[in-house]
XYZ file of C-alpha atoms in Angstrom:
106
model
C -0.228 0.176 -0.229
C 2.685 2.139 0.679
C 4.341 2.413 -2.942
C 0.656 2.960 -4.540
C 0.385 5.792 -1.609
C 3.305 7.269 -3.095
C 2.971 5.830 -6.728
C -0.593 5.611 -8.135
C 1.305 3.268 -11.414
C 2.163 0.953 -8.974
C -1.257 -0.822 -8.571
C -0.094 -1.804 -12.860
C 2.932 -3.695 -11.506
C 0.803 -5.748 -8.906
C -0.957 -9.457 -10.261
C -3.633 -9.270 -11.484
C -5.573 -10.882 -8.393
C -4.355 -7.835 -6.189
C -5.503 -5.374 -9.088
C -9.284 -7.718 -9.057
C -9.638 -7.880 -4.989
C -12.427 -4.773 -4.041
C -10.848 -5.124 -0.341
C -7.373 -3.924 -1.405
C -7.836 -1.702 -3.935
C -10.838 0.019 -2.043
C -7.980 0.461 0.017
C -5.863 1.620 -2.536
C -8.020 4.006 -3.984
C -9.430 5.470 -0.976
C -5.052 6.433 -0.420
C -5.174 7.366 -3.998
C -8.286 7.608 -5.825
C -5.998 7.856 -9.709
C -4.954 4.288 -8.689
C -8.079 2.904 -9.758
C -6.892 3.585 -13.198
C -4.628 0.189 -13.024
C -7.866 -1.694 -10.593
C -9.608 -4.309 -13.063
C -12.536 -3.341 -15.588
C -15.232 -5.430 -12.691
C -13.955 -2.803 -9.984
C -14.349 0.268 -12.397
C -18.379 -0.413 -12.180
C -18.530 -0.868 -8.894
C -20.256 1.965 -7.448
C -19.145 2.349 -3.708
C -15.444 2.322 -4.409
C -16.045 4.494 -7.683
C -17.477 6.901 -5.130
C -13.987 6.490 -3.080
C -11.289 7.011 -5.407
C -12.978 10.540 -6.834
C -13.701 11.793 -2.677
C -9.691 10.913 -2.928
C -9.514 12.465 -6.510
C -11.911 14.245 -8.743
C -9.667 12.808 -11.965
C -10.268 9.450 -10.876
C -13.389 9.640 -12.407
C -12.214 8.968 -15.978
C -11.153 5.988 -15.007
C -14.595 4.913 -14.277
C -16.425 2.179 -16.658
C -19.210 4.430 -19.432
C -21.648 3.483 -17.671
C -20.940 5.373 -14.707
C -20.090 7.857 -16.148
C -22.941 8.567 -18.212
C -25.523 7.952 -14.408
C -26.960 11.318 -14.398
C -28.007 10.006 -9.934
C -23.962 8.827 -9.555
C -21.894 11.725 -11.627
C -24.851 14.341 -9.636
C -23.560 12.722 -6.182
C -19.810 13.033 -7.276
C -20.198 16.543 -7.829
C -21.845 16.788 -5.137
C -18.283 16.435 -3.443
C -16.020 18.402 -6.176
C -17.754 20.161 -8.790
C -14.875 19.491 -10.909
C -15.127 15.950 -11.938
C -17.843 17.423 -14.035
C -15.496 17.883 -16.927
C -14.913 13.963 -16.173
C -18.680 12.449 -17.241
C -19.800 11.946 -20.289
C -20.190 14.585 -23.015
C -24.065 14.964 -22.168
C -23.965 15.514 -18.732
C -21.596 18.012 -19.153
C -24.934 19.568 -21.031
C -27.170 19.184 -17.855
C -28.449 22.163 -15.845
C -28.336 20.965 -12.541
C -24.940 19.205 -12.466
C -24.010 21.962 -13.765
C -25.544 24.779 -11.252
C -24.344 22.073 -8.731
C -20.491 22.270 -10.063
C -20.800 25.963 -10.021
C -21.683 25.847 -5.965
C -18.762 23.655 -5.003
């Protein structure tokens, strides 16, 4: 975990079973949200795990599975935490009046 805290790409070097271990990756993204980009694909669709990653670093939304980046309710929850995260959402959501206003409030 210390290696990932210092450098999120260290997760990329981890064995595949670790990159797919939900509890391990959850702990990692709590320390370095950008590490989500190196997690196994199914974990990138895990709402709780992605939300934790985005709490740590809003750019982690870019690494989330496309359906999550296009899920209006999920993106609204994310934007309420950090308005800058809207820039990583699916394109149609960037034109959503409520989401943009919420992002500006943050």
